[in-house]
PDB file of C-alpha atoms in Angstrom:
ATOM      1  CA  ALA A   1       0.039   0.016   0.030  1.00  0.00           C
ATOM      2  CA  ALA A   2       3.097   2.115  -0.515  1.00  0.00           C
ATOM      3  CA  GLY A   3       2.254   5.768  -1.828  1.00  0.00           C
ATOM      4  CA  GLN A   4      -1.102   5.104  -1.136  1.00  0.00           C
ATOM      5  CA  ARG A   5      -2.049   9.140  -0.741  1.00  0.00           C
ATOM      6  CA  GLY A   6      -0.501   9.880  -4.388  1.00  0.00           C
ATOM      7  CA  ALA A   7       2.444  11.563  -2.451  1.00  0.00           C
ATOM      8  CA  SER A   8       6.187  11.988  -4.115  1.00  0.00           C
ATOM      9  CA  PRO A   9       9.308  11.885  -3.073  1.00  0.00           C
ATOM     10  CA  THR A  10      10.457  15.071  -1.574  1.00  0.00           C
ATOM     11  CA  ARG A  11      13.803  15.982  -3.902  1.00  0.00           C
ATOM     12  CA  PRO A  12      16.559  18.651  -2.518  1.00  0.00           C
ATOM     13  CA  SER A  13      16.391  21.763  -3.589  1.00  0.00           C
ATOM     14  CA  PRO A  14      19.396  22.632  -5.769  1.00  0.00           C
ATOM     15  CA  ALA A  15      20.086  26.014  -3.605  1.00  0.00           C
ATOM     16  CA  MET A  16      20.259  23.708  -0.429  1.00  0.00           C
ATOM     17  CA  PRO A  17      23.245  25.166   1.172  1.00  0.00           C
ATOM     18  CA  PRO A  18      26.340  22.905   1.008  1.00  0.00           C
ATOM     19  CA  LYS A  19      26.702  22.866   4.723  1.00  0.00           C
ATOM     20  CA  ALA A  20      22.719  21.608   5.311  1.00  0.00           C
ATOM     21  CA  VAL A  21      23.861  18.837   2.647  1.00  0.00           C
ATOM     22  CA  ALA A  22      26.522  17.799   4.838  1.00  0.00           C
ATOM     23  CA  LEU A  23      24.760  18.015   8.101  1.00  0.00           C
ATOM     24  CA  ALA A  24      21.709  15.924   6.518  1.00  0.00           C
ATOM     25  CA  HIS A  25      24.140  13.126   5.642  1.00  0.00           C
ATOM     26  CA  GLU A  26      25.707  13.165   9.332  1.00  0.00           C
ATOM     27  CA  LEU A  27      22.267  13.007  10.809  1.00  0.00           C
ATOM     28  CA  LEU A  28      21.142  10.309   8.735  1.00  0.00           C
ATOM     29  CA  THR A  29      24.056   8.173   9.246  1.00  0.00           C
ATOM     30  CA  LYS A  30      23.795   9.075  13.072  1.00  0.00           C
ATOM     31  CA  ALA A  31      19.903   8.087  12.614  1.00  0.00           C
ATOM     32  CA  ARG A  32      20.603   4.826  10.658  1.00  0.00           C
ATOM     33  CA  ASP A  33      23.236   3.407  12.982  1.00  0.00           C
ATOM     34  CA  ASP A  34      22.094   4.705  16.598  1.00  0.00           C
ATOM     35  CA  GLY A  35      18.482   5.532  16.006  1.00  0.00           C
ATOM     36  CA  GLY A  36      16.970   2.707  18.413  1.00  0.00           C
ATOM     37  CA  ALA A  37      18.596   5.429  21.155  1.00  0.00           C
ATOM     38  CA  ASP A  38      17.034   8.321  22.692  1.00  0.00           C
ATOM     39  CA  ALA A  39      20.287  10.229  23.084  1.00  0.00           C
ATOM     40  CA  ALA A  40      20.582   9.555  19.273  1.00  0.00           C
ATOM     41  CA  TRP A  41      17.676  11.789  18.638  1.00  0.00           C
ATOM     42  CA  ALA A  42      18.150  14.380  20.990  1.00  0.00           C
ATOM     43  CA  GLU A  43      21.454  15.265  19.411  1.00  0.00           C
ATOM     44  CA  ILE A  44      19.813  14.991  16.049  1.00  0.00           C
ATOM     45  CA  PHE A  45      17.306  17.310  16.931  1.00  0.00           C
ATOM     46  CA  GLU A  46      19.823  19.514  18.541  1.00  0.00           C
ATOM     47  CA  ARG A  47      21.727  19.941  15.357  1.00  0.00           C
ATOM     48  CA  LEU A  48      18.465  20.225  13.481  1.00  0.00           C
ATOM     49  CA  ARG A  49      17.412  22.990  15.703  1.00  0.00           C
ATOM     50  CA  ALA A  50      20.349  24.865  14.353  1.00  0.00           C
ATOM     51  CA  CYS A  51      20.076  23.960  10.630  1.00  0.00           C
ATOM     52  CA  PRO A  52      16.430  23.283   9.898  1.00  0.00           C
ATOM     53  CA  ALA A  53      17.293  22.772   6.062  1.00  0.00           C
ATOM     54  CA  ALA A  54      18.995  19.519   6.905  1.00  0.00           C
ATOM     55  CA  LEU A  55      15.732  17.815   7.381  1.00  0.00           C
ATOM     56  CA  LYS A  56      16.001  17.449   3.424  1.00  0.00           C
ATOM     57  CA  ARG A  57      16.930  13.943   2.489  1.00  0.00           C
ATOM     58  CA  PRO A  58      19.533  14.478  -0.053  1.00  0.00           C
ATOM     59  CA  GLU A  59      20.521  12.414  -2.802  1.00  0.00           C
ATOM     60  CA  PRO A  60      21.406   9.579  -2.751  1.00  0.00           C
ATOM     61  CA  ARG A  61      19.786   9.101   0.566  1.00  0.00           C
ATOM     62  CA  LYS A  62      16.897   6.375   0.301  1.00  0.00           C
ATOM     63  CA  LEU A  63      15.369   7.162   3.787  1.00  0.00           C
ATOM     64  CA  SER A  64      14.323  10.499   5.269  1.00  0.00           C
ATOM     65  CA  LEU A  65      14.792  11.107   9.111  1.00  0.00           C
ATOM     66  CA  LEU A  66      11.403  10.203   9.373  1.00  0.00           C
ATOM     67  CA  HIS A  67      11.684   7.041   7.950  1.00  0.00           C
ATOM     68  CA  GLN A  68      14.468   6.327  10.381  1.00  0.00           C
ATOM     69  CA  ALA A  69      12.479   7.141  13.038  1.00  0.00           C
ATOM     70  CA  ALA A  70       9.645   4.994  11.908  1.00  0.00           C
ATOM     71  CA  TYR A  71      12.042   2.046  11.454  1.00  0.00           C
ATOM     72  CA  TRP A  72      13.338   2.325  14.955  1.00  0.00           C
ATOM     73  CA  GLY A  73       9.885   2.859  16.359  1.00  0.00           C
ATOM     74  CA  ARG A  74      10.822   5.630  17.833  1.00  0.00           C
ATOM     75  CA  GLU A  75       7.336   7.925  18.604  1.00  0.00           C
ATOM     76  CA  HIS A  76       8.733  10.836  19.955  1.00  0.00           C
ATOM     77  CA  ALA A  77      11.223  11.176  17.508  1.00  0.00           C
ATOM     78  CA  VAL A  78       8.265  10.915  14.647  1.00  0.00           C
ATOM     79  CA  LYS A  79       6.512  13.333  16.505  1.00  0.00           C
ATOM     80  CA  THR A  80       8.976  15.923  17.088  1.00  0.00           C
ATOM     81  CA  LEU A  81       9.675  15.369  13.354  1.00  0.00           C
ATOM     82  CA  LEU A  82       6.223  16.098  12.377  1.00  0.00           C
ATOM     83  CA  HIS A  83       5.143  18.759  14.664  1.00  0.00           C
ATOM     84  CA  GLU A  84       8.448  20.777  15.116  1.00  0.00           C
ATOM     85  CA  PHE A  85      10.401  20.421  12.034  1.00  0.00           C
ATOM     86  CA  LYS A  86       7.203  19.686   9.493  1.00  0.00           C
ATOM     87  CA  ALA A  87       8.527  16.798   8.036  1.00  0.00           C
ATOM     88  CA  ASP A  88       6.292  15.259   5.254  1.00  0.00           C
ATOM     89  CA  PRO A  89       4.497  12.120   6.482  1.00  0.00           C
ATOM     90  CA  GLY A  90       3.683  11.379   2.673  1.00  0.00           C
ATOM     91  CA  GLU A  91       7.288  11.451   1.552  1.00  0.00           C
ATOM     92  CA  LEU A  92       8.210   8.288  -0.205  1.00  0.00           C
ATOM     93  CA  THR A  93      11.522   6.650   0.165  1.00  0.00           C
ATOM     94  CA  ALA A  94      13.854   6.572  -2.562  1.00  0.00           C
ATOM     95  CA  ASP A  95      14.945   3.145  -2.939  1.00  0.00           C
ATOM     96  CA  GLY A  96      12.935   1.639  -5.531  1.00  0.00           C
ATOM     97  CA  GLU A  97      10.064   0.597  -3.136  1.00  0.00           C
ATOM     98  CA  ALA A  98       8.219   4.142  -2.717  1.00  0.00           C
ATOM     99  CA  GLN A  99       7.089   3.645   0.808  1.00  0.00           C
ATOM    100  CA  THR A 100       5.879   6.292   3.177  1.00  0.00           C
ATOM    101  CA  ALA A 101       6.916   6.368   6.953  1.00  0.00           C
ATOM    102  CA  ALA A 102       4.101   4.703   8.013  1.00  0.00           C
ATOM    103  CA  ASP A 103       4.855   1.644   5.739  1.00  0.00           C
ATOM    104  CA  VAL A 104       8.430   1.423   6.820  1.00  0.00           C
ATOM    105  CA  ALA A 105       7.020   1.524  10.418  1.00  0.00           C
ATOM    106  CA  GLU A 106       4.236  -1.283   9.760  1.00  0.00           C
ATOM    107  CA  ALA A 107       7.130  -3.534   7.946  1.00  0.00           C
ATOM    108  CA  GLN A 108       8.978  -3.222  10.965  1.00  0.00           C
ATOM    109  CA  GLY A 109       6.163  -4.404  13.203  1.00  0.00           C
ATOM    110  CA  HIS A 110       5.236  -0.984  14.593  1.00  0.00           C
ATOM    111  CA  VAL A 111       1.677  -0.899  13.782  1.00  0.00           C
ATOM    112  CA  VAL A 112       0.530   1.604  16.189  1.00  0.00           C
ATOM    113  CA  LEU A 113       3.102   3.853  14.775  1.00  0.00           C
ATOM    114  CA  ALA A 114       2.235   3.296  11.600  1.00  0.00           C
ATOM    115  CA  ALA A 115      -1.528   3.783  12.067  1.00  0.00           C
ATOM    116  CA  TYR A 116      -0.845   7.243  13.932  1.00  0.00           C
ATOM    117  CA  LEU A 117       1.627   7.918  10.773  1.00  0.00           C
ATOM    118  CA  ARG A 118      -1.620   7.241   8.326  1.00  0.00           C
ATOM    119  CA  GLU A 119      -3.921   9.570  10.459  1.00  0.00           C
ATOM    120  CA  PRO A 120      -5.204  12.731   8.529  1.00  0.00           C
ATOM    121  CA  ALA A 121      -4.492  14.652  11.673  1.00  0.00           C
ATOM    122  CA  THR A 122      -0.851  13.722  11.676  1.00  0.00           C
ATOM    123  CA  ALA A 123      -0.642  14.741   7.976  1.00  0.00           C
ATOM    124  CA  THR A 124      -2.806  18.112   9.297  1.00  0.00           C
ATOM    125  CA  ALA A 125      -0.445  18.999  11.990  1.00  0.00           C
ATOM    126  CA  ALA A 126       2.614  18.096  10.317  1.00  0.00           C
ATOM    127  CA  ALA A 127       1.357  20.989   7.648  1.00  0.00           C
ATOM    128  CA  GLY A 128       0.781  23.380  10.630  1.00  0.00           C
ATOM    129  CA  GLY A 129      -2.635  22.707  11.675  1.00  0.00           C
ATOM    130  CA  MET A 130      -4.178  21.482  14.685  1.00  0.00           C
ATOM    131  CA  LEU A 131      -3.219  17.912  16.265  1.00  0.00           C
ATOM    132  CA  LYS A 132      -5.964  15.687  16.987  1.00  0.00           C
ATOM    133  CA  LEU A 133      -4.968  14.196  20.359  1.00  0.00           C
ATOM    134  CA  ARG A 134      -5.952  10.671  21.732  1.00  0.00           C
ATOM    135  CA  SER A 135      -7.177  10.490  24.963  1.00  0.00           C
ATOM    136  CA  ALA A 136      -4.906   8.220  27.749  1.00  0.00           C
ATOM    137  CA  GLU A 137      -8.164   5.940  28.106  1.00  0.00           C
ATOM    138  CA  ASP A 138      -7.861   5.381  24.244  1.00  0.00           C
ATOM    139  CA  GLU A 139      -4.100   4.631  24.465  1.00  0.00           C
ATOM    140  CA  ALA A 140      -4.839   2.423  27.705  1.00  0.00           C
ATOM    141  CA  LEU A 141      -7.404   0.353  25.549  1.00  0.00           C
ATOM    142  CA  ALA A 142      -5.255   0.182  22.699  1.00  0.00           C
ATOM    143  CA  HIS A 143      -2.323  -1.259  24.551  1.00  0.00           C
ATOM    144  CA  ALA A 144      -4.610  -4.088  26.545  1.00  0.00           C
ATOM    145  CA  LEU A 145      -6.153  -5.120  23.201  1.00  0.00           C
ATOM    146  CA  LEU A 146      -2.648  -5.177  21.869  1.00  0.00           C
ATOM    147  CA  ASP A 147      -1.570  -7.288  24.641  1.00  0.00           C
ATOM    148  CA  ARG A 148      -4.365  -9.401  24.774  1.00  0.00           C
ATOM    149  CA  ALA A 149      -3.963 -10.299  21.262  1.00  0.00           C
ATOM    150  CA  ARG A 150      -0.177 -10.846  21.746  1.00  0.00           C
ATOM    151  CA  ASP A 151      -1.005 -13.276  24.664  1.00  0.00           C
ATOM    152  CA  HIS A 152      -4.186 -15.158  23.481  1.00  0.00           C
ATOM    153  CA  GLY A 153      -3.904 -14.348  19.821  1.00  0.00           C
ATOM    154  CA  ALA A 154      -4.429 -18.167  19.082  1.00  0.00           C
ATOM    155  CA  GLU A 155      -7.640 -18.519  20.823  1.00  0.00           C
ATOM    156  CA  ASP A 156     -10.991 -17.639  18.810  1.00  0.00           C
ATOM    157  CA  VAL A 157     -12.910 -16.143  22.202  1.00  0.00           C
ATOM    158  CA  ALA A 158      -9.703 -13.514  22.579  1.00  0.00           C
ATOM    159  CA  TRP A 159     -10.514 -12.077  19.036  1.00  0.00           C
ATOM    160  CA  LYS A 160     -14.493 -12.128  19.555  1.00  0.00           C
ATOM    161  CA  GLU A 161     -13.713 -10.153  22.438  1.00  0.00           C
ATOM    162  CA  ILE A 162     -10.676  -7.709  20.962  1.00  0.00           C
ATOM    163  CA  LEU A 163     -13.159  -7.123  17.895  1.00  0.00           C
ATOM    164  CA  ALA A 164     -16.147  -6.353  20.036  1.00  0.00           C
TER     165      ALA A 164
END
């Protein structure tokens, strides 16, 4: 279901300053190699705040910072990239598979994060609109249902309760 919203890959502007291109490569390497650690994302965001132009994915990179955060399942990083830096949730990978960050998250088993990335409110918020926040009760229910599916998914009665 890659590219289901008809998005096109974001290409770097020819006017992207060389320092921003170099920083973008450094940040993408950090995200690729250390993206499972909160400290890596803290460093990435600190450096990105100093040079927001480095958010753009330079060629020949295949994934954006948002794709990397989705790959690692880093919800806080995804939300920061979307809401603070206005990353595009519809940007497609340049690896021949044309996947959104949601597709990448889902492929890695981060289904809740993938669903979040596919919410229309997420795209609106990334574009500067209002964010539709989920309640704590909704999040608790989602975790309870996911736990039930994980622990008792082989039982038909469990699925009847989950889907009820």
